mmCIF file of C-alpha atoms in Angstrom:
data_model
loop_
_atom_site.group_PDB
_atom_site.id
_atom_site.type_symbol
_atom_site.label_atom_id
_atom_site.label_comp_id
_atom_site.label_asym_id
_atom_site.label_seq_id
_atom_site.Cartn_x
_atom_site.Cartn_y
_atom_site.Cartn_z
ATOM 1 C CA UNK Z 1 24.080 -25.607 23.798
ATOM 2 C CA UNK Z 2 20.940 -24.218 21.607
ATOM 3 C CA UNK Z 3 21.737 -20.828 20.734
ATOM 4 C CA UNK Z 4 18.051 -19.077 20.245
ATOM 5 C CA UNK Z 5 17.078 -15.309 18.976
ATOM 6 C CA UNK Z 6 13.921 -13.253 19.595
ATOM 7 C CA UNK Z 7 12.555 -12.527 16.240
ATOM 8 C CA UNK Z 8 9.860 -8.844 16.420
ATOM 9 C CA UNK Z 9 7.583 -7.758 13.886
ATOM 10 C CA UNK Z 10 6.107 -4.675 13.937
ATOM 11 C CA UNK Z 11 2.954 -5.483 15.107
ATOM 12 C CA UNK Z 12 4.105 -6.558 18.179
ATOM 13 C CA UNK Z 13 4.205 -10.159 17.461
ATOM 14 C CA UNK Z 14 7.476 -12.085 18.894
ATOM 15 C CA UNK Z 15 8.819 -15.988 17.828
ATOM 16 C CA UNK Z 16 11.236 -17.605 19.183
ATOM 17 C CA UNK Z 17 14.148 -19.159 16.680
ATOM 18 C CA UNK Z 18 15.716 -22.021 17.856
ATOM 19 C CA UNK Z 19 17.886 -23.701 14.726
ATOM 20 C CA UNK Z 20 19.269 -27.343 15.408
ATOM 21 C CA UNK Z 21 22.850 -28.114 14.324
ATOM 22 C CA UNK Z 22 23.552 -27.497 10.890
ATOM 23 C CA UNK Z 23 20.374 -26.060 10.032
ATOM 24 C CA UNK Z 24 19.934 -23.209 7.953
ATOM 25 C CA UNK Z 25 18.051 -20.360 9.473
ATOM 26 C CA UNK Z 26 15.468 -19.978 7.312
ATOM 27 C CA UNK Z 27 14.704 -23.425 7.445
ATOM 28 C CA UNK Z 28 14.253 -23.073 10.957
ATOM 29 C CA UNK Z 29 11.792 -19.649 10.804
ATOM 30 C CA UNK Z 30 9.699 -21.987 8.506
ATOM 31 C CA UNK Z 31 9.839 -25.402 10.760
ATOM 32 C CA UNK Z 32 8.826 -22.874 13.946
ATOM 33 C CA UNK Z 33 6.056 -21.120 11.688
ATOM 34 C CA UNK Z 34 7.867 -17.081 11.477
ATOM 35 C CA UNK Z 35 6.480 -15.403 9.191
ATOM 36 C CA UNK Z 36 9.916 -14.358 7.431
ATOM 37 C CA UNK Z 37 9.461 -12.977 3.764
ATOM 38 C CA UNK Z 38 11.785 -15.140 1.283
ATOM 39 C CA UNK Z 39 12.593 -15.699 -2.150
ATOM 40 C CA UNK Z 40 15.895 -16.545 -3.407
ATOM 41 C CA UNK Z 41 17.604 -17.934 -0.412
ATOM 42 C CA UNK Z 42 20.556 -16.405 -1.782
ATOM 43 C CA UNK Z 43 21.516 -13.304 -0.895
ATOM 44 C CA UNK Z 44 20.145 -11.768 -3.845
ATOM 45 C CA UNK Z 45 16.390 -10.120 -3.182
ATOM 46 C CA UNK Z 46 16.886 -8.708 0.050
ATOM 47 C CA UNK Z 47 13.435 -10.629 1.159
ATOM 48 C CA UNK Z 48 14.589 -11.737 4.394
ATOM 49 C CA UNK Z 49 16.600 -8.827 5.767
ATOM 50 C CA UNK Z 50 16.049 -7.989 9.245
ATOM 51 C CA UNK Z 51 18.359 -6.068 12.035
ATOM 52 C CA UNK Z 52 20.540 -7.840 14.703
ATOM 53 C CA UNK Z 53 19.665 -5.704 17.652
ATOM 54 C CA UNK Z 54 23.079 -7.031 19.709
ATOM 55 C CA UNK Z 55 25.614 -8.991 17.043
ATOM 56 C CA UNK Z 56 24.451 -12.453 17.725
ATOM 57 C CA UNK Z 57 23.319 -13.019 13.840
ATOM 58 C CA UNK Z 58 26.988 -12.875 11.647
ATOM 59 C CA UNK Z 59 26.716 -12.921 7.826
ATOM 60 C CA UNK Z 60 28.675 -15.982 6.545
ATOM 61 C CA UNK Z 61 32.239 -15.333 5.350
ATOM 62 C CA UNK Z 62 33.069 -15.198 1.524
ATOM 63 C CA UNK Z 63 29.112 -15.301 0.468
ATOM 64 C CA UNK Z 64 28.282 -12.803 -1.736
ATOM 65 C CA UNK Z 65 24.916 -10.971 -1.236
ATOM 66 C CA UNK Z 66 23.247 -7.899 -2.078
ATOM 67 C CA UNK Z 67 24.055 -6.109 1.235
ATOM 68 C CA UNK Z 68 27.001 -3.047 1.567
ATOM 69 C CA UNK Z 69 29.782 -2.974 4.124
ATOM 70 C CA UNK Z 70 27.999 -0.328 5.370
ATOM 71 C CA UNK Z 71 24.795 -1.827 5.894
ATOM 72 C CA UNK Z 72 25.959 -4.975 7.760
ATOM 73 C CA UNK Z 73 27.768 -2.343 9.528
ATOM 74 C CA UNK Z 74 24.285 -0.829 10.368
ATOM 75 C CA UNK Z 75 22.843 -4.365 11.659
ATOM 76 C CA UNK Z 76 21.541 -5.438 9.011
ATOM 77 C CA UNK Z 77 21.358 -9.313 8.521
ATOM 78 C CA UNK Z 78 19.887 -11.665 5.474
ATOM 79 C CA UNK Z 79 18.561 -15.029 6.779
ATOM 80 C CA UNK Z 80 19.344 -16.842 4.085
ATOM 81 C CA UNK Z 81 22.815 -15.737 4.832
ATOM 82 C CA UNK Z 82 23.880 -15.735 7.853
ATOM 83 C CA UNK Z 83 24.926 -17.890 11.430
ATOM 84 C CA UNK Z 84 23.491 -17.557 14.452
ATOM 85 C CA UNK Z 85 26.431 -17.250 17.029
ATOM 86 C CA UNK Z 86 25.316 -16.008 20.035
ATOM 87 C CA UNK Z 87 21.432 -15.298 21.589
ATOM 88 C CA UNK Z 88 20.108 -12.054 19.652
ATOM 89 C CA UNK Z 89 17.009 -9.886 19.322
ATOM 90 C CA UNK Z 90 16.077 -9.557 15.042
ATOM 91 C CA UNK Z 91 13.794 -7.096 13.945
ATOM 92 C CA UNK Z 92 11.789 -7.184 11.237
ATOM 93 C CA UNK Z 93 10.613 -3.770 9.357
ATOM 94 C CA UNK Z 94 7.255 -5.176 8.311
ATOM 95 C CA UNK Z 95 4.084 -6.992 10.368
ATOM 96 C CA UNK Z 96 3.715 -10.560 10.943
ATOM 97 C CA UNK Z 97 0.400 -10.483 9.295
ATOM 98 C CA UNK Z 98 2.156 -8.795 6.082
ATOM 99 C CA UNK Z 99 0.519 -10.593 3.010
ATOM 100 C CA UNK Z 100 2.215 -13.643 2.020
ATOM 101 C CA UNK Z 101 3.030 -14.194 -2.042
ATOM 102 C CA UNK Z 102 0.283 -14.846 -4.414
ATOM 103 C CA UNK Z 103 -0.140 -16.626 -7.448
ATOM 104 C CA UNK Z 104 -2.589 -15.246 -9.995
ATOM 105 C CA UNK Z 105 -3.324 -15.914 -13.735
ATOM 106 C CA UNK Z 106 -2.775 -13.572 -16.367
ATOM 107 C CA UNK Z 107 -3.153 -13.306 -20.346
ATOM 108 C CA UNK Z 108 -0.655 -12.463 -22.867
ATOM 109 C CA UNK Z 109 -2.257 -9.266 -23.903
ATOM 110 C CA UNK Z 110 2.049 -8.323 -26.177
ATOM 111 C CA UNK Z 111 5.507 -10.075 -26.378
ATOM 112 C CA UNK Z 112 7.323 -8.102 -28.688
ATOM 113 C CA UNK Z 113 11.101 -8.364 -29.580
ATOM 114 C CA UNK Z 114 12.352 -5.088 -29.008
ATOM 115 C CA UNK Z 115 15.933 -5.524 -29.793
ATOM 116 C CA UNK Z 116 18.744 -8.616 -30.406
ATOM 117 C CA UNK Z 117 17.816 -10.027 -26.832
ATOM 118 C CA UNK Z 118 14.783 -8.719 -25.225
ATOM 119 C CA UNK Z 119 11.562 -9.248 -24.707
ATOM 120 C CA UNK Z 120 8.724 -6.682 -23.938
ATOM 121 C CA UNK Z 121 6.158 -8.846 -22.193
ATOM 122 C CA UNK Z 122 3.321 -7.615 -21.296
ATOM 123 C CA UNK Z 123 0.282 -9.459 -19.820
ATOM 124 C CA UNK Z 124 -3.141 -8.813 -18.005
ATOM 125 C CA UNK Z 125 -4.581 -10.271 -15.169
ATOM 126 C CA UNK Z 126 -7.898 -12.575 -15.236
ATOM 127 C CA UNK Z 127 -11.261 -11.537 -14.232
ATOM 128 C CA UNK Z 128 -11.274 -12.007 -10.604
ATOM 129 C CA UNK Z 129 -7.441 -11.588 -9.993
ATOM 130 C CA UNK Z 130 -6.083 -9.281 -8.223
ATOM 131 C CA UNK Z 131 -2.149 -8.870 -6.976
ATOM 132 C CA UNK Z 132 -0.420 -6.639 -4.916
ATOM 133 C CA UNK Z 133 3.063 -4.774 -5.153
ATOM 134 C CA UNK Z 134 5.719 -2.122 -5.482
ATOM 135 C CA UNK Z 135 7.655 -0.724 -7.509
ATOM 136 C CA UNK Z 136 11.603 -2.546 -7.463
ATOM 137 C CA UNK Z 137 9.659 -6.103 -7.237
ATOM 138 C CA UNK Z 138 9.463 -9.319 -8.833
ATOM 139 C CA UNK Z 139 7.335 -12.177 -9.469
ATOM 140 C CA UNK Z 140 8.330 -15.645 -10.540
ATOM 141 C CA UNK Z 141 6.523 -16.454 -14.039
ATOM 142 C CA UNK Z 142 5.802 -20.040 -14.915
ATOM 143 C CA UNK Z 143 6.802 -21.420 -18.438
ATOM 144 C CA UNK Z 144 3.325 -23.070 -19.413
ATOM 145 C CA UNK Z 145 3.617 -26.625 -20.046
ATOM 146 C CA UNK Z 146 6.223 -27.077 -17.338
ATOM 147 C CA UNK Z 147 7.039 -26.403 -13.623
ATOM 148 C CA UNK Z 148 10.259 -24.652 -13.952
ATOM 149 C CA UNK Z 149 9.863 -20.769 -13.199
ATOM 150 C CA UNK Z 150 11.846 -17.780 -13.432
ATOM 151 C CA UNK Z 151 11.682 -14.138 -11.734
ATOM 152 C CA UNK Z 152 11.191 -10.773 -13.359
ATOM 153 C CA UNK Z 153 10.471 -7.376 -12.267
ATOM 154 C CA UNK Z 154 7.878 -5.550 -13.321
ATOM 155 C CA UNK Z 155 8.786 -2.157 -15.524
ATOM 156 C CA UNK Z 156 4.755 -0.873 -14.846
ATOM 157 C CA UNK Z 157 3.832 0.565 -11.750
ATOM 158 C CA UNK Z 158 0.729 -0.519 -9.294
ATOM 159 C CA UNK Z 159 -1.008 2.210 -11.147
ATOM 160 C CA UNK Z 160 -1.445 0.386 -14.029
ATOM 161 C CA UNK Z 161 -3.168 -2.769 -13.040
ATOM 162 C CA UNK Z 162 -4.515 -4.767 -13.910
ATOM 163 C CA UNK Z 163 -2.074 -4.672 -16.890
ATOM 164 C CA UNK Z 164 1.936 -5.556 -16.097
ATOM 165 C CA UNK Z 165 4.824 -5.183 -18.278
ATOM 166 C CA UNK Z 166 8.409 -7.172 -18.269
ATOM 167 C CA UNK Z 167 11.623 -6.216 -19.743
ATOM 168 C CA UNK Z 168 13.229 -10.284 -20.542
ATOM 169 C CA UNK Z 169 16.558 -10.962 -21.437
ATOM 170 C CA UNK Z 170 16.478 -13.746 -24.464
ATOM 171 C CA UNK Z 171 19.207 -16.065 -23.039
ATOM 172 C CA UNK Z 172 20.481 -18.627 -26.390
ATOM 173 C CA UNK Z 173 18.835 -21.239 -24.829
ATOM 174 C CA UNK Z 174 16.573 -22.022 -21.800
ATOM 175 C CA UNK Z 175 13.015 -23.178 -20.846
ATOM 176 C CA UNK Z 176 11.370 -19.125 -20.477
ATOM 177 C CA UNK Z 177 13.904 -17.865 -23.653
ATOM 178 C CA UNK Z 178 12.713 -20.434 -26.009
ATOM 179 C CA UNK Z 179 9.161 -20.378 -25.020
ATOM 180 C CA UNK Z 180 9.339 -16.091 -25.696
ATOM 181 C CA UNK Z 181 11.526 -16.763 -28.955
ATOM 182 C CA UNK Z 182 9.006 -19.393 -30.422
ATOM 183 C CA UNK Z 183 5.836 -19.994 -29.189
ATOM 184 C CA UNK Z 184 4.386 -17.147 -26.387
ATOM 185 C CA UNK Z 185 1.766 -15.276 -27.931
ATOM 186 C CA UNK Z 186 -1.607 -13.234 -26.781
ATOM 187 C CA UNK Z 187 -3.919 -14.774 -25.113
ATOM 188 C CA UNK Z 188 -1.475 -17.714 -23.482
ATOM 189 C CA UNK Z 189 -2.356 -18.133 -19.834
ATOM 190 C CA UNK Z 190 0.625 -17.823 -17.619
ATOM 191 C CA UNK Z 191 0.373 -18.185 -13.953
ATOM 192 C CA UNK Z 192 2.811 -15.925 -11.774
ATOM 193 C CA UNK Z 193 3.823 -15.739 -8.186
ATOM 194 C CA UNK Z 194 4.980 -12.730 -6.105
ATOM 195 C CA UNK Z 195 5.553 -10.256 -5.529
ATOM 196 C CA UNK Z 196 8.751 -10.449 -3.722
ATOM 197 C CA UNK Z 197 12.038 -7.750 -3.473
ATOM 198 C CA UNK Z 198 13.049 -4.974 -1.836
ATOM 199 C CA UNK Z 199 14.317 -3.175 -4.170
ATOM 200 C CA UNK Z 200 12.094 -0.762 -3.408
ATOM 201 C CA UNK Z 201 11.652 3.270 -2.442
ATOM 202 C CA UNK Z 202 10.157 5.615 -0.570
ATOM 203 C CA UNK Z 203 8.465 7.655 -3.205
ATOM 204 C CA UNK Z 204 6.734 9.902 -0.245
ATOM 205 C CA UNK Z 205 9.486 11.886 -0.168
ATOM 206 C CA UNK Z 206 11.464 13.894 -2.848
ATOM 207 C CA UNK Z 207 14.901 12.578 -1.983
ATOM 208 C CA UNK Z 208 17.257 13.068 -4.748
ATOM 209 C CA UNK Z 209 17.615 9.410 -6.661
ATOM 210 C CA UNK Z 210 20.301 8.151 -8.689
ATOM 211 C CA UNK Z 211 19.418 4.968 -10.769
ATOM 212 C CA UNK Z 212 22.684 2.786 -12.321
ATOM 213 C CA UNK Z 213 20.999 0.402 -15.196
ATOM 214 C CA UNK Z 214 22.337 -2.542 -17.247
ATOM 215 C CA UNK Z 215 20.741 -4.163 -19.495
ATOM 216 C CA UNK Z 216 17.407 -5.956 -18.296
ATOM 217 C CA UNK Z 217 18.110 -3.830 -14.997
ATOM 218 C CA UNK Z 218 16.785 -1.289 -16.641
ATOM 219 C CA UNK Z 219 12.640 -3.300 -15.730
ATOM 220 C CA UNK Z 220 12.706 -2.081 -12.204
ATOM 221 C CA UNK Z 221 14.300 0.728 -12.162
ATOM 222 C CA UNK Z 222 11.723 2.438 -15.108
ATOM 223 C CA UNK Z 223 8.620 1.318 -12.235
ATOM 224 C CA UNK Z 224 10.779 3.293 -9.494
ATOM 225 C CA UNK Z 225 10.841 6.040 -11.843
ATOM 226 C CA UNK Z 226 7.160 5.718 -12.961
ATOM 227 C CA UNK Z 227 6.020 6.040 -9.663
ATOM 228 C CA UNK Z 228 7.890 8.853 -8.311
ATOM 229 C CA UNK Z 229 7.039 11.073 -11.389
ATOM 230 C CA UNK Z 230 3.207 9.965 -10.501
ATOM 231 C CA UNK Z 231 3.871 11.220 -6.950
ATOM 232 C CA UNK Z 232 1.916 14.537 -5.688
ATOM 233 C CA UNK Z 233 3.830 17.720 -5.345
ATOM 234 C CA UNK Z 234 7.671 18.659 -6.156
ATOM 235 C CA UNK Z 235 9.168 15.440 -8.199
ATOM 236 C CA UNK Z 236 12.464 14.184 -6.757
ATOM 237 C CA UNK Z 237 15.367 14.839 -8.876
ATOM 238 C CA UNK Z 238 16.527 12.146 -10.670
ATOM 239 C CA UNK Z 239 19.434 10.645 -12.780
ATOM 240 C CA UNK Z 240 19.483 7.386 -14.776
ATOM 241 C CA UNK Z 241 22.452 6.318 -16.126
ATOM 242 C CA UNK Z 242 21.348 2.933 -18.320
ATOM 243 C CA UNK Z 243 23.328 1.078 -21.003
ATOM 244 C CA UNK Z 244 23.960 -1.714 -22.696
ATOM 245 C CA UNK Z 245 27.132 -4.017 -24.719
ATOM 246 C CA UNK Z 246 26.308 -2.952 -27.552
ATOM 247 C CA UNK Z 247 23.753 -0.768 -30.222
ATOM 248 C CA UNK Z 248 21.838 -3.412 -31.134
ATOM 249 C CA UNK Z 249 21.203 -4.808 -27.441
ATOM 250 C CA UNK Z 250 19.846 -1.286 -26.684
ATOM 251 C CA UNK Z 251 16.135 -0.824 -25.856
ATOM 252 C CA UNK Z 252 12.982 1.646 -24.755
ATOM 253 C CA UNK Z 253 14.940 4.087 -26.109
ATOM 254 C CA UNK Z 254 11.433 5.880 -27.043
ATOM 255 C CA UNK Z 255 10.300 5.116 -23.784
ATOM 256 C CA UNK Z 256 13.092 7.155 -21.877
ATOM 257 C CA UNK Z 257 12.745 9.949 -24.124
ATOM 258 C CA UNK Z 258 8.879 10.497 -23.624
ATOM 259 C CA UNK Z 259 10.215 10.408 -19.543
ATOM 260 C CA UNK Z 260 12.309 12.733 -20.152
ATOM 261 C CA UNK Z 261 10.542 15.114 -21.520
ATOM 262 C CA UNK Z 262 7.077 15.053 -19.349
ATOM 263 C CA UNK Z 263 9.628 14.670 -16.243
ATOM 264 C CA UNK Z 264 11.944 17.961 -15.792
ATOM 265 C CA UNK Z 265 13.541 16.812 -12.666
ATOM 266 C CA UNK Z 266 15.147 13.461 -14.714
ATOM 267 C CA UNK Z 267 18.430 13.660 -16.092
ATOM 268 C CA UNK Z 268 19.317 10.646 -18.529
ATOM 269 C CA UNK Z 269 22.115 9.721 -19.606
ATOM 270 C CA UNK Z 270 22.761 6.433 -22.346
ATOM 271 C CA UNK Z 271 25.963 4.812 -23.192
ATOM 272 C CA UNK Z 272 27.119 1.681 -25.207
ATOM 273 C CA UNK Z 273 30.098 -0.274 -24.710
ATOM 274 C CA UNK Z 274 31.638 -0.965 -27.954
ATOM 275 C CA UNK Z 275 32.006 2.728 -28.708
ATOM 276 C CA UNK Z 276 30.332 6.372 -28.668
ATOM 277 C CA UNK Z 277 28.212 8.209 -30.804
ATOM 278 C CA UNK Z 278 26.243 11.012 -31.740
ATOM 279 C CA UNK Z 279 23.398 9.459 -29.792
ATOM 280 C CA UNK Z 280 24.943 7.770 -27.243
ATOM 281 C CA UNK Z 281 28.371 7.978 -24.771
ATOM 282 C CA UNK Z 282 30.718 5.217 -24.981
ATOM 283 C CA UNK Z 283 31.335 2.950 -22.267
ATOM 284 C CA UNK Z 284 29.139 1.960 -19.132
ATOM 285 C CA UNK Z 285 26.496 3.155 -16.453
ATOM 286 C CA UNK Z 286 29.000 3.670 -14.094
ATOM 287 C CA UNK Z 287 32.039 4.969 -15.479
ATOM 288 C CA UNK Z 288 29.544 7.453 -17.142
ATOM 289 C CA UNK Z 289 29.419 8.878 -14.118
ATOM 290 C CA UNK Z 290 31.127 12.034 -11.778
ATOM 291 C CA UNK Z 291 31.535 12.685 -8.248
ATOM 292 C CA UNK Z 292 29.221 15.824 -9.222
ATOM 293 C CA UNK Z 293 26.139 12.992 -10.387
ATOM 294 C CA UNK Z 294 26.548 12.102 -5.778
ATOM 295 C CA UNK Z 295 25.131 14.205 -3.446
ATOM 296 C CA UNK Z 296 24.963 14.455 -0.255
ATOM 297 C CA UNK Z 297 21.547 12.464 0.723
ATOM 298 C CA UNK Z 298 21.107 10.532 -2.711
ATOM 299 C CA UNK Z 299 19.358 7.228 -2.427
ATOM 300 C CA UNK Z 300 21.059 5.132 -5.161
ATOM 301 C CA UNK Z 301 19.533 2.329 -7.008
ATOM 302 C CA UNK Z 302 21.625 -0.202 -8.808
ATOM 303 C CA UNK Z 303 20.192 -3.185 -10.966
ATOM 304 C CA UNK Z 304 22.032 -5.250 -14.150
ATOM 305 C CA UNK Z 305 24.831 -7.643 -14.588
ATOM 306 C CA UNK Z 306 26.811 -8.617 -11.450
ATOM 307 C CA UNK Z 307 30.116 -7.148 -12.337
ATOM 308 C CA UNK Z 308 28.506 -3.551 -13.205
ATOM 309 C CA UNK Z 309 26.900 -4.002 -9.939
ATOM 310 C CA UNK Z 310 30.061 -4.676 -8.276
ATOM 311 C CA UNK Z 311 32.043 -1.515 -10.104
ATOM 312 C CA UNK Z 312 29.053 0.674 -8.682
ATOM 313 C CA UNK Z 313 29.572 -0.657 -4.911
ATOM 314 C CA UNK Z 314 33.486 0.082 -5.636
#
């Protein structure tokens, strides 16, 4: 027996998903022509979340994704992810004519080595180009002379096009590390693709954030913060709690400290793993912080290594 769900934009629009045996359900939104946002197809960007209005859609046991007990507990349901087990309505929070990922050429305008393992990237888009986004996403970048890609977030805001900064980690080898390490320099052409994510906020309102940072992490969550200390009115209050293995592997430190002083409302806090000083607390984002840093209402933002993001959902 076909099993079929209702999927609703908001918009009005309404398709009908109808997977065959063994098919993967985003497979199936693309073969019946839903406009379903995607990206990873792993759990991991959040681009094909929707809501299961009556139970039917069941995330698949032992996967790991990016959603919270309490959010499947809330409906919510990644594609990518998930079964189909019994007919179901799925809701989508965005409109079926939503616009669809772009790719657009930019030039290396800086790629700077800002500490043992990163890369400040930042690039400019061509006369002509234009791309649209918020802060929280990513775009895939192409390494020139191949077709292999890999995903970033940007660390500027919309505010700042056409110009768009990246925070890279320098992995010891791979296709985008050694190109950075060895041969990227102004001017290159690179093509990217994007955005996509939803790591993203509403920056209307001044709803106390808390931001947990490792490493790299650190990209998105510094165009989050951008933007809301760019918003009109009373500033949201903020924490960041950001930090890295070790001294060497830190970076923007000088970045941080001009937000911190032309924001008030944002509290940051730095720590390093392999021990404190006068500068910085030992140990990591999230054992730097207190019941007290929690309140009641906080939207909390969480980006860097897998295991620190684990510790924060624990």
């Amino acid at each position: 027996m076909t099993i079929s769900a209702r999927c609703r934009f908001t918009d009005g629009a309404e398709y009908l998903l109808e997977p065959e045996t063994g098919e993967s359900l985003i497979d199936a939104a693309l073969r019946h022509g839903i406009p379903v946002k995607h990206q990873c197809l792993s759990g991991s960007c959040l681009s094909c979340l929707c809501i299961s209005e009556t139970g039917g859609l069941a995330m698949k046991p032992n996967v790991a994704t990016s959603l919270l007990s309490s959010d499947i507990a809330a409906g919510e349901r990644l594609l990518c992810s998930a079964n189909l087990e019994a007919e179901d309505c799925l809701t989508f929070d965005y409109p079926s004519t939503a616009q669809a990922p772009r790719k657009v050429h930019t030039f290396i305008n800086v790629v700077e080595r800002v500490c043992d393992d990163v890369v400040r990237l930042e690039v400019e888009l061509a006369d002509g180009e234009h791309i649209d986004f918020s802060p929280g996403q990513y775009v895939n970048i192409t390494v020139p002379g191949t077709e292999s890609s890999r995903s970033y977030s940007m660390s500027s805001t919309p505010n700042e096009l056409p110009t768009l900064e990246f925070y890279i980690r320098l992995l010891d080898s791979g296709v985008m590390s050694d190109y950075l390490r060895t041969q990227a320099k102004p001017d290159d052409v690179l093509t990217l693709e994007g955005p996509y994510g939803r790591f993203c906020a509403d920056l209307s309102r001044a709803t106390p954030m808390l931001f947990i940072a490792g490493g790299t992490g650190l990209s998105p969550v510094l165009s989050l913060i951008r933007q809301a200390r760019n918003r009109v009115g009373r500033k949201p209050p903020m924490l960041l709690s950001f930090g890295c293995a070790t001294k060497s592997r830190l970076f923007a430190e000088e970045t941080l400290t001009l937000l911190s002083s032309w924001t008030p409302s944002l509290d940051i806090r730095i720590h390093v793993e392999d021990g404190s000083s006068s500068e910085f607390a030992s140990g990591n984002p999230v054992t730097g912080l207190t019941t007290n840093d929690v309140h009641t209402g906080t939207e909390a933002f969480i980006c860097g290594p897998p295991g620190m993001v684990q510790a924060a959902h624990n």
